[in-house]
JSON list of C-alpha atoms in Angstrom, two decimals:
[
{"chain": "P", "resi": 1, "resn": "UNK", "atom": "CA", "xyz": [76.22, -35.43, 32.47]},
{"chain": "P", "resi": 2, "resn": "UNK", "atom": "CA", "xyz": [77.79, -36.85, 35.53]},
{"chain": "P", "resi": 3, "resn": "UNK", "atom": "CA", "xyz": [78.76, -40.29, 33.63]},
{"chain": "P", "resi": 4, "resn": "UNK", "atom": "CA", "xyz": [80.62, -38.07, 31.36]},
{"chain": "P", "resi": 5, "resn": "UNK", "atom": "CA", "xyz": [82.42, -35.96, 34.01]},
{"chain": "P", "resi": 6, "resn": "UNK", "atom": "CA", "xyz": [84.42, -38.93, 34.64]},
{"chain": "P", "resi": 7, "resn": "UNK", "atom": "CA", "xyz": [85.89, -39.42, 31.55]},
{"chain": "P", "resi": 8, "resn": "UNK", "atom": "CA", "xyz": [89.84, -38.55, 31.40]},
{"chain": "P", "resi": 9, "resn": "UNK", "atom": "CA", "xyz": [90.97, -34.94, 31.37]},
{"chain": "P", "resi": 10, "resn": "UNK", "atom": "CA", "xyz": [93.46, -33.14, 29.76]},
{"chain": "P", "resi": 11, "resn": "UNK", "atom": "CA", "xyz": [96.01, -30.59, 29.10]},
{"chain": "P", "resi": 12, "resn": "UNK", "atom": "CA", "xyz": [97.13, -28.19, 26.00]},
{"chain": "P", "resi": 13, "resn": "UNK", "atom": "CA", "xyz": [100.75, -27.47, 26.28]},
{"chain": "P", "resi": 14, "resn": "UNK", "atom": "CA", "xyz": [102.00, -24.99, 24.98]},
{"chain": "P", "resi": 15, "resn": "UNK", "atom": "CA", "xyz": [105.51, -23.94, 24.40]},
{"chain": "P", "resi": 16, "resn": "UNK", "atom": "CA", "xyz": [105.94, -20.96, 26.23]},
{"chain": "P", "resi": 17, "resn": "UNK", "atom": "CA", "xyz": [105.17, -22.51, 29.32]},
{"chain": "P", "resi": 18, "resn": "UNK", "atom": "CA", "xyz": [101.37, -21.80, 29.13]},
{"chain": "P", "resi": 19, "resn": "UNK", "atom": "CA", "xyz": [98.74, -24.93, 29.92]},
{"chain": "P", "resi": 20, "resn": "UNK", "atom": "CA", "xyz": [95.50, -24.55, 28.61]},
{"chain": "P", "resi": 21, "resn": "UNK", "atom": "CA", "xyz": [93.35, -27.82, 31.27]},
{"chain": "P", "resi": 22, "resn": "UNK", "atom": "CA", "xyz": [90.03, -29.36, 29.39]},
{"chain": "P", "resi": 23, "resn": "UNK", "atom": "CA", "xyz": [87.95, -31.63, 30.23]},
{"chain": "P", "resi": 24, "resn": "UNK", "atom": "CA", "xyz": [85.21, -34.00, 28.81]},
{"chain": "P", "resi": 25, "resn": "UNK", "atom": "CA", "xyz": [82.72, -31.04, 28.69]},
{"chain": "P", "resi": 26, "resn": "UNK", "atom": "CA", "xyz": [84.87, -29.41, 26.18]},
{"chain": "P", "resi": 27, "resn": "UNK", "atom": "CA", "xyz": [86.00, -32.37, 23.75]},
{"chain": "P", "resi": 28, "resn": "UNK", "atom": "CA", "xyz": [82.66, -33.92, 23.81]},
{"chain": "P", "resi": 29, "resn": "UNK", "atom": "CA", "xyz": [78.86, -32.90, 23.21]},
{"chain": "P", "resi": 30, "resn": "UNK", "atom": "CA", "xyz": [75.83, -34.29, 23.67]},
{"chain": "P", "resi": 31, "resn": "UNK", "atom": "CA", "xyz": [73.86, -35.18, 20.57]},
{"chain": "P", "resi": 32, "resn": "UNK", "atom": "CA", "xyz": [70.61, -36.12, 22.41]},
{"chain": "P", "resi": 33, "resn": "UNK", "atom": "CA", "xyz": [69.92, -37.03, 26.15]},
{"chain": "P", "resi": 34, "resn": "UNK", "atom": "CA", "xyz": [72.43, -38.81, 27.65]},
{"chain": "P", "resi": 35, "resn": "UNK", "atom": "CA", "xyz": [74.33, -39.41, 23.99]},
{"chain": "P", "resi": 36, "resn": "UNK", "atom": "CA", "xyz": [77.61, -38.08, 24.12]},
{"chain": "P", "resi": 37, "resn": "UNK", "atom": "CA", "xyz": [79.66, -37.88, 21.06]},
{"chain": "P", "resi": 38, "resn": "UNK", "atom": "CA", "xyz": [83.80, -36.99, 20.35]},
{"chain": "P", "resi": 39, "resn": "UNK", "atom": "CA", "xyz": [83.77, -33.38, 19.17]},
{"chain": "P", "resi": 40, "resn": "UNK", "atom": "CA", "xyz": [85.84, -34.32, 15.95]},
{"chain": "P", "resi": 41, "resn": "UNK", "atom": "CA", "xyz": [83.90, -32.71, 13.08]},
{"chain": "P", "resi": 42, "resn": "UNK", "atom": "CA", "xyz": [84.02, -32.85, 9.24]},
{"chain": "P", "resi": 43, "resn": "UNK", "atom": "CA", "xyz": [84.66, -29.30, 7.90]},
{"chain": "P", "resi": 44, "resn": "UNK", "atom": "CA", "xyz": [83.97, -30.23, 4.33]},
{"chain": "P", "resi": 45, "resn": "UNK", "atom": "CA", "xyz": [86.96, -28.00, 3.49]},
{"chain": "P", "resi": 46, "resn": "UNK", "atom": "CA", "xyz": [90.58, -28.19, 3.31]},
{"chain": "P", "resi": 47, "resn": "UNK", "atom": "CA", "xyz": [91.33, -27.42, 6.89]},
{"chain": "P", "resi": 48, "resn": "UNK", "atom": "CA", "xyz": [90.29, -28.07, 10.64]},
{"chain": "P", "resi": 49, "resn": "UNK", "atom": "CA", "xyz": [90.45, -26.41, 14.33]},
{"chain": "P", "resi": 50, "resn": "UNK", "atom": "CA", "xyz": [92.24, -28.51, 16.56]},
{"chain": "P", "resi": 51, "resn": "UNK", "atom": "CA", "xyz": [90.40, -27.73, 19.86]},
{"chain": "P", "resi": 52, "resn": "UNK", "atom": "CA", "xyz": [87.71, -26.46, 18.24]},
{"chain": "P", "resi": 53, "resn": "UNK", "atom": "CA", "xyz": [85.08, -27.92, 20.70]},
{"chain": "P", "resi": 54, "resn": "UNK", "atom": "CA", "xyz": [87.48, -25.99, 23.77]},
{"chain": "P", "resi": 55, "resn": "UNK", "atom": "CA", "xyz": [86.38, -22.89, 22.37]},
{"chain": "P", "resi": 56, "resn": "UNK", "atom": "CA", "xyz": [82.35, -23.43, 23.72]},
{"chain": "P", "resi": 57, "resn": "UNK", "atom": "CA", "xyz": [81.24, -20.78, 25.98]},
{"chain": "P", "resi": 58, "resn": "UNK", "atom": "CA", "xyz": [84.07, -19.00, 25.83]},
{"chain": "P", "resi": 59, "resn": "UNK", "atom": "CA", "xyz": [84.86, -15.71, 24.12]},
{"chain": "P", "resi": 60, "resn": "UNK", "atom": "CA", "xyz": [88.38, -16.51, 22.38]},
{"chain": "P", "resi": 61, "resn": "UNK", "atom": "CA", "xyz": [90.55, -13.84, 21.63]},
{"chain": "P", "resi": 62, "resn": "UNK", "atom": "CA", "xyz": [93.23, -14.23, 18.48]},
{"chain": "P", "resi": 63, "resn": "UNK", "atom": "CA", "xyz": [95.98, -11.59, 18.62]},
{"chain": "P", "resi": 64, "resn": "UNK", "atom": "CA", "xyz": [97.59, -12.72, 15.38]},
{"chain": "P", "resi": 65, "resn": "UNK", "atom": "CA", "xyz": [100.48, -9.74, 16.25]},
{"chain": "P", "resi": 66, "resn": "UNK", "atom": "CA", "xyz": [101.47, -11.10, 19.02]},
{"chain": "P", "resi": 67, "resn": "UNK", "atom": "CA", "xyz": [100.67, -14.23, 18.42]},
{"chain": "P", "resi": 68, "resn": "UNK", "atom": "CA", "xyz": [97.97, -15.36, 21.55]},
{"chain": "P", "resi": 69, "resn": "UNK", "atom": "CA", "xyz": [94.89, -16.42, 22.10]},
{"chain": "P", "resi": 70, "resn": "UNK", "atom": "CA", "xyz": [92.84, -15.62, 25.41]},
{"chain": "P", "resi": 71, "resn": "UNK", "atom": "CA", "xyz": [89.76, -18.08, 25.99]},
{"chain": "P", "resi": 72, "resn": "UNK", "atom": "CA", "xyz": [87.32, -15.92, 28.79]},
{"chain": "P", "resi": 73, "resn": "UNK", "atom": "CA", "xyz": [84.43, -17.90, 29.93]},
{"chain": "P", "resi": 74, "resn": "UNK", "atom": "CA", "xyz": [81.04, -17.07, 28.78]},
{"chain": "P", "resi": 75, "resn": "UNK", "atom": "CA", "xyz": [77.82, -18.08, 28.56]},
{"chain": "P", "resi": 76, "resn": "UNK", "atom": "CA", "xyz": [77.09, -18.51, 25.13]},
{"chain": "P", "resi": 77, "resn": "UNK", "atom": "CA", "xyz": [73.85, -19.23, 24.80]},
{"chain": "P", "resi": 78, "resn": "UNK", "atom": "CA", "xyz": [72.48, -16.63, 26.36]},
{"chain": "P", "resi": 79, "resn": "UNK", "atom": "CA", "xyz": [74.72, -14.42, 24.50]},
{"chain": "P", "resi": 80, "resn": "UNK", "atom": "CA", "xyz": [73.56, -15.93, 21.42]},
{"chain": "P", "resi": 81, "resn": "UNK", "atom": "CA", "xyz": [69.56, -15.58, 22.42]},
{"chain": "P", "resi": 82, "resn": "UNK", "atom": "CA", "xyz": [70.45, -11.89, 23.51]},
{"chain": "P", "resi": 83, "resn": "UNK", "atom": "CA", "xyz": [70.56, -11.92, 26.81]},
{"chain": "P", "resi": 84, "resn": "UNK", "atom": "CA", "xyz": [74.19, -11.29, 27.26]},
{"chain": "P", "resi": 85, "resn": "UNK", "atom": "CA", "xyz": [76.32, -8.79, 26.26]},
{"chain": "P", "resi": 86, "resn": "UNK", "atom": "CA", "xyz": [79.68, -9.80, 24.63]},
{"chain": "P", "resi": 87, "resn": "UNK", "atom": "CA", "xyz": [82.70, -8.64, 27.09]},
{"chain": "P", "resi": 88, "resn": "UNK", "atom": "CA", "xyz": [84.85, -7.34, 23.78]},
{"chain": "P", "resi": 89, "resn": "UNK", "atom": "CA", "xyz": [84.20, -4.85, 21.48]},
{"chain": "P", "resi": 90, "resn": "UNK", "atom": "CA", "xyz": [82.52, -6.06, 18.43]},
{"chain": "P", "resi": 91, "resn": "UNK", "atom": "CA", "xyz": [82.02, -9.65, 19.45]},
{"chain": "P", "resi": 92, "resn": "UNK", "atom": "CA", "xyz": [79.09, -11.71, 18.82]},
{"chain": "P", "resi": 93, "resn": "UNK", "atom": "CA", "xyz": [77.52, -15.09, 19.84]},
{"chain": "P", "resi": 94, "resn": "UNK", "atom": "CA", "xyz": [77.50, -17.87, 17.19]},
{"chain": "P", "resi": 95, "resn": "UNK", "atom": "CA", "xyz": [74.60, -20.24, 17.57]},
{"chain": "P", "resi": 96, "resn": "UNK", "atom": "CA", "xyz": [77.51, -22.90, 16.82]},
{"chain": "P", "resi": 97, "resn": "UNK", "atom": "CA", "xyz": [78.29, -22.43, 20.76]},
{"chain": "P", "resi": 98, "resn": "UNK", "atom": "CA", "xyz": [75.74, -25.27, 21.26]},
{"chain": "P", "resi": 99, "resn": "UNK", "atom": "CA", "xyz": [75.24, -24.27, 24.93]},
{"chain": "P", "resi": 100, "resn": "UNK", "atom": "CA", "xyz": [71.33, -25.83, 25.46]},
{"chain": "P", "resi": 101, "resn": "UNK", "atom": "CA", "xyz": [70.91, -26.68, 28.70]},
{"chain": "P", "resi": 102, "resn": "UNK", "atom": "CA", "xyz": [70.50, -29.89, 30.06]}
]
C-alpha cells in the first residue's frame, strides 16, 4: 500500500465553493496483493458514477431536495460483516464497499 500512497492526489470542486480531497486509496483498488487497478468500472448499463470508488467506507448521504451529498467515514466492512452499526437511520452496508484488509 505504501507504493500506492504516493501516487498523485486530488480534488472535487464543486461550485458552491465546497472541495471534496481524494486520494489514491479512493480512485484505486487492489485486485490482489500488491495489484492496484484504476477504479473505472463497466456498469453494463446506460449510465455511470463518477467518483464512484470515493464513496468506499463512507456512508454517503443524497439529499436530492436540497441538492447535497454528505460522505461520513465508515468502516464498511465491518458494517457489512455486522459488526457495525450504520450511523443513519435505515442504512446498510453493501458488500460492494470492498474494505478487506490488507
Amino acid at each position: 500500500k505504501s507504493e500506492v500512497g504516493r501516487f498523485a492526489r486530488s480534488t472535487l470542486e464543486f461550485g458552491n465553493g465546497v472541495s471534496v480531497p481524494f486520494g489514491p486509496d479512493k480512485y484505486a483498488y487492489e485486485l490482489r496483493h500488491n495489484v492496484w487497478c484504476l477504479g473505472v468500472f463497466d456498469n453494463r448499463q446506460n449510465g455511470a458514477v463518477i467518483g464512484g470508488t470515493n464513496m468506499r467506507n463512507a456512508e454517503v448521504i443524497f439529499d436530492r431536495e436540497h441538492r447535497r451529498v454528505a460522505f461520513v467515514p465508515s468502516d464498511c466492512a465491518a458494517m457489512y460483516a455486522g459488526n457495525r452499526n450504520s450511523a443513519l437511520k435505515g442504512g446498510y452496508g453493501l458488500s460492494g464497499c470492498n474494505a478487506k484488509a490488507s
